[in-house]
Tab-separated table of C-alpha atoms and ligand atoms in Angstrom:
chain	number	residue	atom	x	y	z
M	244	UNK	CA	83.353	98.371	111.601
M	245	UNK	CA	86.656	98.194	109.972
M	246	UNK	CA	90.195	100.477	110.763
M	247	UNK	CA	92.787	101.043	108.039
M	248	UNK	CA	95.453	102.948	109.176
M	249	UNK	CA	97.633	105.593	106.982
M	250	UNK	CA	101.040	105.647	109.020
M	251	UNK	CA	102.780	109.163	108.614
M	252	UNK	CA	104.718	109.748	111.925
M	253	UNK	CA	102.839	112.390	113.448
M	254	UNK	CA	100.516	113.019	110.360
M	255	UNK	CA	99.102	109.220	110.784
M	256	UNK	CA	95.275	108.965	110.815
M	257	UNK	CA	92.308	106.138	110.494
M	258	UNK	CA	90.254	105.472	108.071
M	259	UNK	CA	86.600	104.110	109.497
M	260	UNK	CA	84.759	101.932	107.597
M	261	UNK	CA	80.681	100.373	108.000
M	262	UNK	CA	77.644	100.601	108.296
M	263	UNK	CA	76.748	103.462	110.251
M	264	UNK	CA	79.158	105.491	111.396
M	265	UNK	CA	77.371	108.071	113.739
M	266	UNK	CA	79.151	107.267	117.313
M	267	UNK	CA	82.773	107.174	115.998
M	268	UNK	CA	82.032	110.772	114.502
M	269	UNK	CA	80.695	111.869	117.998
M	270	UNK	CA	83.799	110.397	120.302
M	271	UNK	CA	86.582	111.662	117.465
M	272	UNK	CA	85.102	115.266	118.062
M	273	UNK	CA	84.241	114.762	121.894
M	274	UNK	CA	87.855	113.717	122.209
M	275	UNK	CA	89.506	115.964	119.446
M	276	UNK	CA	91.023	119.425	120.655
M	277	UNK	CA	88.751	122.042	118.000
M	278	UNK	CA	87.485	125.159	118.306
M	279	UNK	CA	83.915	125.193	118.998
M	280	UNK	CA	83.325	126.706	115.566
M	281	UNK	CA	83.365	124.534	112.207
M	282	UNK	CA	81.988	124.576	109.077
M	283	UNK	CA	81.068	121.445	106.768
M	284	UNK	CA	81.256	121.770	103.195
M	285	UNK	CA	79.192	119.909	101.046
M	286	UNK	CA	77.680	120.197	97.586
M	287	UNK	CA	73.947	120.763	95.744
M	288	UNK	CA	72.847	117.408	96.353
M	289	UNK	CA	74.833	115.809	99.169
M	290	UNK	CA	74.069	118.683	101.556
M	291	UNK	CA	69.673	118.284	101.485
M	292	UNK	CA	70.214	114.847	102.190
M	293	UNK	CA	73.144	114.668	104.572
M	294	UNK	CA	74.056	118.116	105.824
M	295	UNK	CA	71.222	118.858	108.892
M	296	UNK	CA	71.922	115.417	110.187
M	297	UNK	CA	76.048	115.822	110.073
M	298	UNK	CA	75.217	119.132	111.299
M	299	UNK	CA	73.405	117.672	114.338
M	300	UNK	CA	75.730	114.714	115.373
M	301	UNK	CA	78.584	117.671	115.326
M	302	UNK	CA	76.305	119.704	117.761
M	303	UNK	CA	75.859	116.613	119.754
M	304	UNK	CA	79.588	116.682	119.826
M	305	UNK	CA	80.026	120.164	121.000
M	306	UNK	CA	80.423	121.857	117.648
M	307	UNK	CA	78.849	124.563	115.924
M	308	UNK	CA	79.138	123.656	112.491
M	309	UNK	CA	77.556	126.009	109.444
M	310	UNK	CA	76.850	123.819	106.577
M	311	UNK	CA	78.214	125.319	103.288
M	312	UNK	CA	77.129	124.163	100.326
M	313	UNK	CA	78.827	124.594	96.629
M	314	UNK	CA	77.133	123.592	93.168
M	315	UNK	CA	77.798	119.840	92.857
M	316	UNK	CA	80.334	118.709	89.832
M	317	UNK	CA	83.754	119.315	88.657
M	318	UNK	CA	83.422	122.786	87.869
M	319	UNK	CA	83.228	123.591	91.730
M	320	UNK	CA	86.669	122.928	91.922
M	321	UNK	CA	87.847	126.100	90.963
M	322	UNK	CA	89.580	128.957	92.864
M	323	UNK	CA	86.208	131.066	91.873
M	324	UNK	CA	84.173	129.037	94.147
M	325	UNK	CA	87.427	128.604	96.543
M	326	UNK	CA	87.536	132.309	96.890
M	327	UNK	CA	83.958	132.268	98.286
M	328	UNK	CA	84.639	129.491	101.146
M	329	UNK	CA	87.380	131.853	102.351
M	330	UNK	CA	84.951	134.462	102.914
M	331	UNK	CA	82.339	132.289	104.196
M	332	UNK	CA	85.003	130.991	106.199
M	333	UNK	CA	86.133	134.086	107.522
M	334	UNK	CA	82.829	135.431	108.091
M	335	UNK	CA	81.926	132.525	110.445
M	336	UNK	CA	85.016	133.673	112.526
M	337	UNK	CA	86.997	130.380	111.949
M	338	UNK	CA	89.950	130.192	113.760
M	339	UNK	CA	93.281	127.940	113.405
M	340	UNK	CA	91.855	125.549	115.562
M	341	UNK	CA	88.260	125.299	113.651
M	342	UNK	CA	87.692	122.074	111.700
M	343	UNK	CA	86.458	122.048	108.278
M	344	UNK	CA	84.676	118.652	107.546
M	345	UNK	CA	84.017	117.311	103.740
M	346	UNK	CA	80.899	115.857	103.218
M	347	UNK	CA	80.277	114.591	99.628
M	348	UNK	CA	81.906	113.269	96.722
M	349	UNK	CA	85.795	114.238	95.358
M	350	UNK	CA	84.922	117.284	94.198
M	351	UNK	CA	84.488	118.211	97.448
M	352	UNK	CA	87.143	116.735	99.243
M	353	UNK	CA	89.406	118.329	97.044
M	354	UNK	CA	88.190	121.350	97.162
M	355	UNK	CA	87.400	121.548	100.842
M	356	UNK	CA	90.669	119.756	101.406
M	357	UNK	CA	92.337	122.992	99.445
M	358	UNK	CA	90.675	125.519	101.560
M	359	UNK	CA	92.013	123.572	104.572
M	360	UNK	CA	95.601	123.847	103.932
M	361	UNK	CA	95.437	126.926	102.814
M	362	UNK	CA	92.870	129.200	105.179
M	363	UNK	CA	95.005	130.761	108.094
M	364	UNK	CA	97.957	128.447	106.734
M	365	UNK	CA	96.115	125.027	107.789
M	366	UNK	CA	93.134	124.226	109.743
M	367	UNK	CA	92.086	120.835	111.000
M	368	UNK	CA	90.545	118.637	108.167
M	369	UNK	CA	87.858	115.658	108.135
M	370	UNK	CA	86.899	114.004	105.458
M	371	UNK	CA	83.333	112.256	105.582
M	372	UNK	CA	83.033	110.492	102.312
M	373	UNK	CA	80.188	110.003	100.481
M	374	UNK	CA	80.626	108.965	96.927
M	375	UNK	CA	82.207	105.471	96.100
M	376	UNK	CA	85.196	107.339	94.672
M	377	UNK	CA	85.670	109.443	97.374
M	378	UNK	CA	85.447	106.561	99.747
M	379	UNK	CA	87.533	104.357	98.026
M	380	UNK	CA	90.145	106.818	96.693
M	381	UNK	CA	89.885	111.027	96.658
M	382	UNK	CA	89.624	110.824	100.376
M	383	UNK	CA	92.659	109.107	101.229
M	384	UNK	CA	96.164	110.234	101.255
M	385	UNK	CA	96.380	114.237	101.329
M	386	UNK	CA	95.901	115.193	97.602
M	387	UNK	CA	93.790	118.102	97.714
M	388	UNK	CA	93.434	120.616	94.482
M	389	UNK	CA	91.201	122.839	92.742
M	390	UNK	CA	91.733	122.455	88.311
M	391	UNK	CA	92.980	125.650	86.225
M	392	UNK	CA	91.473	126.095	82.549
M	393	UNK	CA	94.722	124.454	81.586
M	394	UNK	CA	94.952	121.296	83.599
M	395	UNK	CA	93.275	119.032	86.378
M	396	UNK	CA	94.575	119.076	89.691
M	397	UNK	CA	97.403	121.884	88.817
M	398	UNK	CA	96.766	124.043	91.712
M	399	UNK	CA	97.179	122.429	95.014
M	400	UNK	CA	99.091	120.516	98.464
M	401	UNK	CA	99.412	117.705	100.071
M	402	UNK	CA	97.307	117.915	103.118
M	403	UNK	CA	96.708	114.611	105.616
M	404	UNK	CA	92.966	114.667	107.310
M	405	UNK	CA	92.656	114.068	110.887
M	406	UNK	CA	90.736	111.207	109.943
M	407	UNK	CA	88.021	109.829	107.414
M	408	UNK	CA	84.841	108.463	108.309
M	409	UNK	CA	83.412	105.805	105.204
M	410	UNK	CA	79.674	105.231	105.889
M	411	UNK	CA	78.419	102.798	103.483
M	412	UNK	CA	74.690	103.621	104.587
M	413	UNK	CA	75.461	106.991	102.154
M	414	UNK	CA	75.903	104.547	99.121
M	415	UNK	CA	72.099	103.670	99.019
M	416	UNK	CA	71.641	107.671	97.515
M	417	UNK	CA	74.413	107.212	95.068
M	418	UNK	CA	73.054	107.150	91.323
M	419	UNK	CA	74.189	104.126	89.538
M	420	UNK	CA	76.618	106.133	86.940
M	421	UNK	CA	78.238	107.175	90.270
M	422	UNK	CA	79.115	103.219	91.528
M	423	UNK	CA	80.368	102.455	87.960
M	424	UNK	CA	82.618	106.159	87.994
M	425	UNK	CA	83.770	104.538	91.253
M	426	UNK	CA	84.826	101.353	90.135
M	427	UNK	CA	87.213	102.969	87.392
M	428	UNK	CA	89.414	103.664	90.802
M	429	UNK	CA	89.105	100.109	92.335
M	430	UNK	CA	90.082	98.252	88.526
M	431	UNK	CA	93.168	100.824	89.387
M	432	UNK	CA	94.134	99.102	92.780
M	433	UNK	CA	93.991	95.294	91.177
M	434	UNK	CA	96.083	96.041	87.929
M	435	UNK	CA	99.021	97.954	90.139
M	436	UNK	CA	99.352	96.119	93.502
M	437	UNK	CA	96.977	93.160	94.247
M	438	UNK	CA	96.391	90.799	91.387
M	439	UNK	CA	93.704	88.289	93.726
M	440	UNK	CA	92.102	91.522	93.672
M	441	UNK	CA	91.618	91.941	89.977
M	442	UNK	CA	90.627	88.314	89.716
M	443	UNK	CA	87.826	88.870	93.125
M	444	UNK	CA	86.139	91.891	90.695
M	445	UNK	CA	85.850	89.157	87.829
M	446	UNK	CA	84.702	86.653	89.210
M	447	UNK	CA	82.095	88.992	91.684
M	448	UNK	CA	80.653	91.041	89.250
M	449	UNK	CA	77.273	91.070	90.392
M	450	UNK	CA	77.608	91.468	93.774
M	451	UNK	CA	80.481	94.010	93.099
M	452	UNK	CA	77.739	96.342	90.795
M	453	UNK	CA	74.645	95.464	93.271
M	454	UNK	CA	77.489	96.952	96.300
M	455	UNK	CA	75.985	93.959	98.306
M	456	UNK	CA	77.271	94.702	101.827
M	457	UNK	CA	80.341	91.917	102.103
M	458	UNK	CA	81.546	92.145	98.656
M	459	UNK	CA	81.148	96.447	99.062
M	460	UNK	CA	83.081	96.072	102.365
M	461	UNK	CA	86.078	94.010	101.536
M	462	UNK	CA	86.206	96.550	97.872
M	463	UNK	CA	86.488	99.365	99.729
M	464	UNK	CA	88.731	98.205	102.732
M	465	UNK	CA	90.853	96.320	100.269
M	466	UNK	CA	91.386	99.417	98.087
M	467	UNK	CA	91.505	101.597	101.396
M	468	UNK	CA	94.313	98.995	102.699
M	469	UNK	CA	96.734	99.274	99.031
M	470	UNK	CA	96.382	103.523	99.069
M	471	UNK	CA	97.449	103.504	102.413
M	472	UNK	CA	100.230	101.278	102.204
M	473	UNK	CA	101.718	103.086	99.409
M	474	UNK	CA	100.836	106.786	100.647
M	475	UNK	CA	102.581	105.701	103.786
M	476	UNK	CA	105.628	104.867	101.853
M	477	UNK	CA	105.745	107.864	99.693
M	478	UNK	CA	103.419	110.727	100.923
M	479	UNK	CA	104.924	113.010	98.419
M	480	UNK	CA	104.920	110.971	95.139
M	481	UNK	CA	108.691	111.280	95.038
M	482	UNK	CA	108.396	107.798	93.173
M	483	UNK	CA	106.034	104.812	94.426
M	484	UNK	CA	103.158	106.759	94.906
M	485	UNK	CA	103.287	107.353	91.122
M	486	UNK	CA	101.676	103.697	90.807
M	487	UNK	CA	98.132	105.810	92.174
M	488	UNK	CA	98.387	107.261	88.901
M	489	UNK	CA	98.177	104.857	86.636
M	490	UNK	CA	95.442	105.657	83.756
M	491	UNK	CA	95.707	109.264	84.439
M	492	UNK	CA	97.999	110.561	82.153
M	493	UNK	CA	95.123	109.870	79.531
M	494	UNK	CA	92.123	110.143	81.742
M	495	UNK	CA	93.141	113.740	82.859
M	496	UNK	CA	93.840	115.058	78.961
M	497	UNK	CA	90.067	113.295	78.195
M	498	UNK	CA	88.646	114.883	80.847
M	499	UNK	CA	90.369	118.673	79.981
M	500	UNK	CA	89.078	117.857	75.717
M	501	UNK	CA	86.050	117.580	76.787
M	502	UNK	CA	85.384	120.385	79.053
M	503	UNK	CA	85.153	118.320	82.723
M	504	UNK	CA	81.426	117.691	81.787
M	505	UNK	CA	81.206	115.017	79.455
M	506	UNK	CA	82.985	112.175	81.784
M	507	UNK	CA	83.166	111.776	85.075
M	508	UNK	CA	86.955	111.378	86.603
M	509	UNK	CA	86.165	107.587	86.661
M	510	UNK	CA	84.954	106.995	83.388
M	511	UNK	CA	87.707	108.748	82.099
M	512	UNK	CA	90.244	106.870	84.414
M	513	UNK	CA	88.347	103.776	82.879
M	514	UNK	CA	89.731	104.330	79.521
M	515	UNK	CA	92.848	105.923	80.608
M	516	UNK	CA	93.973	102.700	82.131
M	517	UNK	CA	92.767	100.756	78.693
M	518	UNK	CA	95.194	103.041	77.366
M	519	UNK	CA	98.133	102.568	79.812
M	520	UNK	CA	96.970	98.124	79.201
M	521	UNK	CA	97.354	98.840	75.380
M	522	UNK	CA	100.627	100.891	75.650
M	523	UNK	CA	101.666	98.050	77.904
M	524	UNK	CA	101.109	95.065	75.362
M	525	UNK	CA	102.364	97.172	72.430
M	526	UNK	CA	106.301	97.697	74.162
M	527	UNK	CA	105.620	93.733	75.348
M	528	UNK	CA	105.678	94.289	78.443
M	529	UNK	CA	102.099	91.817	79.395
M	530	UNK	CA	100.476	89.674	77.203
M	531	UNK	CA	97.643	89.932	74.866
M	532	UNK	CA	95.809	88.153	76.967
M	533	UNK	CA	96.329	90.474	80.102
M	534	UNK	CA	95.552	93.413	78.088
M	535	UNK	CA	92.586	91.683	77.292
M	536	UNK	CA	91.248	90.799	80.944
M	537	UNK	CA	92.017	94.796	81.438
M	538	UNK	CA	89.431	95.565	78.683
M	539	UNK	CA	86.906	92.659	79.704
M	540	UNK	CA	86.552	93.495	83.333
M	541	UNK	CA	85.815	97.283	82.523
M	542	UNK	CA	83.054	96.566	80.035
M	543	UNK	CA	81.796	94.253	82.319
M	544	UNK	CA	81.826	96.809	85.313
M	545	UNK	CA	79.591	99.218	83.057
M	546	UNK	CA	82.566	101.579	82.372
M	547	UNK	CA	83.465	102.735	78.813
M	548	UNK	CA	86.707	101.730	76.971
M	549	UNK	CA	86.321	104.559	74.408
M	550	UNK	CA	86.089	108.585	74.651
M	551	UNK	CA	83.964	110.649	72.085
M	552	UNK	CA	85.226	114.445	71.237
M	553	UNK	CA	88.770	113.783	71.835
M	554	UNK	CA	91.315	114.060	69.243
M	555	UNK	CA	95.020	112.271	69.128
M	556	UNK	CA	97.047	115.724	68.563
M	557	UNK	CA	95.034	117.539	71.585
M	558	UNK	CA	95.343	114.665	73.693
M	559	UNK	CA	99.198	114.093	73.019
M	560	UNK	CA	99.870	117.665	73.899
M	561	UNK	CA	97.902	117.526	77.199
M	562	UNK	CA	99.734	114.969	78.428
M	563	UNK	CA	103.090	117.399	78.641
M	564	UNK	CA	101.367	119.051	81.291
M	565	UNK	CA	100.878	116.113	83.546
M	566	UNK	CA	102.570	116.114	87.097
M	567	UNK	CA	104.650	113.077	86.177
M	568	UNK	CA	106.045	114.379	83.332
M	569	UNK	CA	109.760	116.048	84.102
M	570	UNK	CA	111.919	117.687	82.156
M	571	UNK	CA	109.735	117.170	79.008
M	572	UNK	CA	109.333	113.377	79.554
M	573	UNK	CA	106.043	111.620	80.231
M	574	UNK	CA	106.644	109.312	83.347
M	575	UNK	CA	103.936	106.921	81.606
M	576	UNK	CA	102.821	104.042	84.746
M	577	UNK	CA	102.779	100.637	82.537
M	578	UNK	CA	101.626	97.370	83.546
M	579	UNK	CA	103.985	94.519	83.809
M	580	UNK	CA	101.519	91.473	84.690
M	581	UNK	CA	97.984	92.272	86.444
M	582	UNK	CA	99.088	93.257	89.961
M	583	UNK	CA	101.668	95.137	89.150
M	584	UNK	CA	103.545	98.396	87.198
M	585	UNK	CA	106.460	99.302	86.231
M	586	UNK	CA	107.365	103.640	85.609
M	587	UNK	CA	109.016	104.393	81.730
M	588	UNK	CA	109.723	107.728	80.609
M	589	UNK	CA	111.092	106.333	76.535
M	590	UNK	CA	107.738	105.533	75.428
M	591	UNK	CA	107.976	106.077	71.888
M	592	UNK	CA	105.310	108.741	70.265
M	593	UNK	CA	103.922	106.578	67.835
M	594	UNK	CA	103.006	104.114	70.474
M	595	UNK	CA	101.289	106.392	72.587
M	596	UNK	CA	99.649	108.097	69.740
M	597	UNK	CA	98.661	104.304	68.449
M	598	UNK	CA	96.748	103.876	71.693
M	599	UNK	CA	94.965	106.950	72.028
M	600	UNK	CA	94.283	106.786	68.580
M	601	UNK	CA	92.568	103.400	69.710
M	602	UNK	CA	91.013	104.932	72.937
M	603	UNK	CA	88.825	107.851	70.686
M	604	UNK	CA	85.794	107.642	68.818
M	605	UNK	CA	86.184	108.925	65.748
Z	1176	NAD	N1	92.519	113.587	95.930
Z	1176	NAD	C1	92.604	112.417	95.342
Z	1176	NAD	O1	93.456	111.587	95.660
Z	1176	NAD	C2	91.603	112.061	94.285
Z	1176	NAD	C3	91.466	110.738	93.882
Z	1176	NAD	C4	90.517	110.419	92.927
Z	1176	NAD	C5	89.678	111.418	92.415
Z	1176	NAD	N2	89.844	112.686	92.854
Z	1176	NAD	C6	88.926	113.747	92.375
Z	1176	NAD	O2	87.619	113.408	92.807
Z	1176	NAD	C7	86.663	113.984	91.912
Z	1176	NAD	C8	85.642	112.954	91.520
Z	1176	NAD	O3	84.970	112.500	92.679
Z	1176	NAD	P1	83.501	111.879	92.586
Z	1176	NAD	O4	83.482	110.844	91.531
Z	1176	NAD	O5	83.096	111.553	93.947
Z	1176	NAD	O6	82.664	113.094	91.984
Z	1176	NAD	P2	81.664	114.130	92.693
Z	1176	NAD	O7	82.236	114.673	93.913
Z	1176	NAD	O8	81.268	115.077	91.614
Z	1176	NAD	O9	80.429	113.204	93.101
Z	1176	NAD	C9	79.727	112.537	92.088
Z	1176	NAD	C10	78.238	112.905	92.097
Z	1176	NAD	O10	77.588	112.131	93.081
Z	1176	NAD	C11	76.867	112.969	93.983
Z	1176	NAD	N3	76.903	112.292	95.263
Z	1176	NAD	C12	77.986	112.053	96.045
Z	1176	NAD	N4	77.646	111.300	97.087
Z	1176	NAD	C13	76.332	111.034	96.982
Z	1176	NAD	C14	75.409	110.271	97.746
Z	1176	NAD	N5	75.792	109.575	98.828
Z	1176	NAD	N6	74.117	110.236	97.357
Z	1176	NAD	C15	73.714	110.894	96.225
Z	1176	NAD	N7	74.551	111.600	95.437
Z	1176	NAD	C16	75.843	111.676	95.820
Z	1176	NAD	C17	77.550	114.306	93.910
Z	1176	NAD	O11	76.724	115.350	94.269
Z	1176	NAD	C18	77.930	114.349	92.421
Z	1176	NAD	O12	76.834	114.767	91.663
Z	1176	NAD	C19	87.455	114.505	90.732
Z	1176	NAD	O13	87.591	115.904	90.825
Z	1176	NAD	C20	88.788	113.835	90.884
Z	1176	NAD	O14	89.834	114.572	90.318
Z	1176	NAD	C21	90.767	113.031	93.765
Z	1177	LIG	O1	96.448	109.646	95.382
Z	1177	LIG	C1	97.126	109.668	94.354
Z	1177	LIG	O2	98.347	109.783	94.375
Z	1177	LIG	C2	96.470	109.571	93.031
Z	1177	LIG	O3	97.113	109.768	92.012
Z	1177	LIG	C3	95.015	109.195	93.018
Z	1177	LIG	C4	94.288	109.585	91.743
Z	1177	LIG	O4	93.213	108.656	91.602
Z	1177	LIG	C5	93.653	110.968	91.802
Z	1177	LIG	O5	92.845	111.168	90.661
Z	1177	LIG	C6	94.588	112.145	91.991
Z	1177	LIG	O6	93.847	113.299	92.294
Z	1177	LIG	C7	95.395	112.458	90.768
Z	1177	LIG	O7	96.360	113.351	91.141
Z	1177	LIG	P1	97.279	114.182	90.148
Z	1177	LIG	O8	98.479	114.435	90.962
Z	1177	LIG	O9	97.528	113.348	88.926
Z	1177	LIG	O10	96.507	115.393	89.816
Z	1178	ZN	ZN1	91.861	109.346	90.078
């Protein structure tokens, strides 16, 4: 079992990582001061295969825990379906002290994350993991959110779990399309802080796609290791924790075009950060060659380079409403070598529009 720590004064938690995790779950509640009441939230298909047994190690633990479950995909993130945990929260007679856990993918953290810091002004919040993207990313750090019909992510708080439990056991249910979506995130961590990384996905492909045990460990510890660093350093995103965001200006205008359905966040993070490598090469900041390795090592990891039903105009409007841009300027993340970014806000429109233009099928 492996421990990354996020260190945030009071707010710090751990992050638990094997093969596994049953006992850890057990002593963090036996030792934890909750309300006997809790509910777990959890979506369509994470909840018949996980929920009863959560539900049980929780009892074994001292809590009463209702399992909740919500449809699974993006469109639960919505304050529609947020609306309905309040009720189901206050109908269970949660109090201030009751934990909500997340079991299941982002979608659910986020959303179950929201209803944390919001219900009774902040509850106690777990987050039990169970996609590669959650474990590797959504999970850590506090970002919780529900989407409006104008934007991803636009309604929402920073929020720290108590702690987050990573069982890689839950990865043997997880459809392929899901490890690939996953991966997107973990390209993300070896282009902006850690270029051995990058090169350890190249040259492990196999084992990386096949999440053999050792190679899934280190990928998700590693990444685990870089979010925490930098969330410790900048909970708030008042500037380094900007880096986290790099492919997202484009991935979050694909993923509005085309209705949350047609990409997963990953996939769309995939060509987002193809698009932040070619915007990168065009201004000179990295080489041809670099931008190259970018595109190369996401083909390889299954992941497209290229989004259908997008259009440059639509896209380039979009990306005014992202969270990084201020005062009317896009705070675009750019790469500077593999392993590291650099923030510019003068990107010139017709070198954005260039590499969207690039990123679309048309
Ligand atoms: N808060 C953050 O910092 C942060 C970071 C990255 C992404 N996100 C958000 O996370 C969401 C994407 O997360 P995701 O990719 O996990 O999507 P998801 O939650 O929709 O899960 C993907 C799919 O896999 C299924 N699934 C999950 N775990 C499974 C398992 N063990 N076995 C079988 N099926 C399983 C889910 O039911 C779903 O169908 C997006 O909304 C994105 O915006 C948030
Ligand atoms: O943790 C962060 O910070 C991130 O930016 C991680 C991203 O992978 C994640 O998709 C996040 O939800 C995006 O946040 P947003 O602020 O751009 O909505
Ligand atoms: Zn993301």
């Amino acid at each position: 079992m492996r421990e990354v720590r996020v260190e945030l004064g009071e707010k710090s938690y751990s992050i638990y990582i094997g093969y596994g995790l049953e006992g850890e779950l057990r002593s963090f509640v036996q030792t934890a001061s909750f309300s006997k009441k809790a509910m777990v939230v959890t979506d369509t298909n994470v909840g018949p295969l996980y929920g009863a047994k959560i539900q049980t190690i929780l009892r074994e633990a001292g809590l009463e825990a209702a399992v909740v479950t919500v449809p699974a995909g993006e469109s639960s993130k919505s304050l529609a379906v947020a609306e309905d945990l309040y009720t189901k929260a206050i109908e269970l007679g949660l109090d201030r002290k009751s934990p909500i856990f997340a079991l299941g993918g982002g979608v659910v953290g986020d959303l179950a994350g929201f209803i944390a810091a919001t219900y009774m002004r902040g509850v106690p919040f777990v987050q039990l993991p169970t996609s590669l993207l959650a474990q590797v990313d959504s999970s850590v750090g506090g970002k919780v959110a529900v989407n409006h019909k104008l934007g991803k992510n636009l309604i929402g708080a920073f929020y720290q779990p108590k702690a987050v439990f990573m069982d890689l056991e839950l990865m043997k249910t997880l459809p392929k399309r899901e490890i690939y979506t996953g991966l997107g995130e973990i390209i993300k961590y070896g282009i902006i802080y850690d270029r051995e990384f990058f090169a350890f996905l190249e040259q492990n492909q196999q084992v990386v796609l096949d999440l053999e045990p050792e190679a899934a460990t280190h990928m998700i510890a590693r990444s685990c290791e870089i979010k925490a660093a930098v969330v410790s350093q900048d909970e708030q995103e008042a500037g380094l924790r900007r880096i986290l965001n790099f492919g997202h200006t484009m991935a979050h205008a694909i993923e509005k075009e085309t209705g949350y359905t047609r990409y997963n966040h990953g996939e769309a993070v995939a060509i987002g950060i193809v698009g932040a490598a070619d915007i990168s090469c065009q201004l000179g900041l990295i080489a041809p060659a670099d931008f190259q390795r970018v595109v190369q090592l996401t083909e390889n990891l299954h992941l497209p380079t290229k989004a259908e039903g997008c259009t440059v105009d639509a896209m380039y409007g979009d990306i005014f409403h992202d969270k990084k841009t201020v005062a009317g300027k896009v705070n675009w993340v750019l790469m500077d070598s593999v392993g590291s970014v650099v923030c510019r806000n003068d990107v010139p429109a017709d070198v954005v529009k260039k590499a969207m233009s690039a990123r679309i099928i048309q």
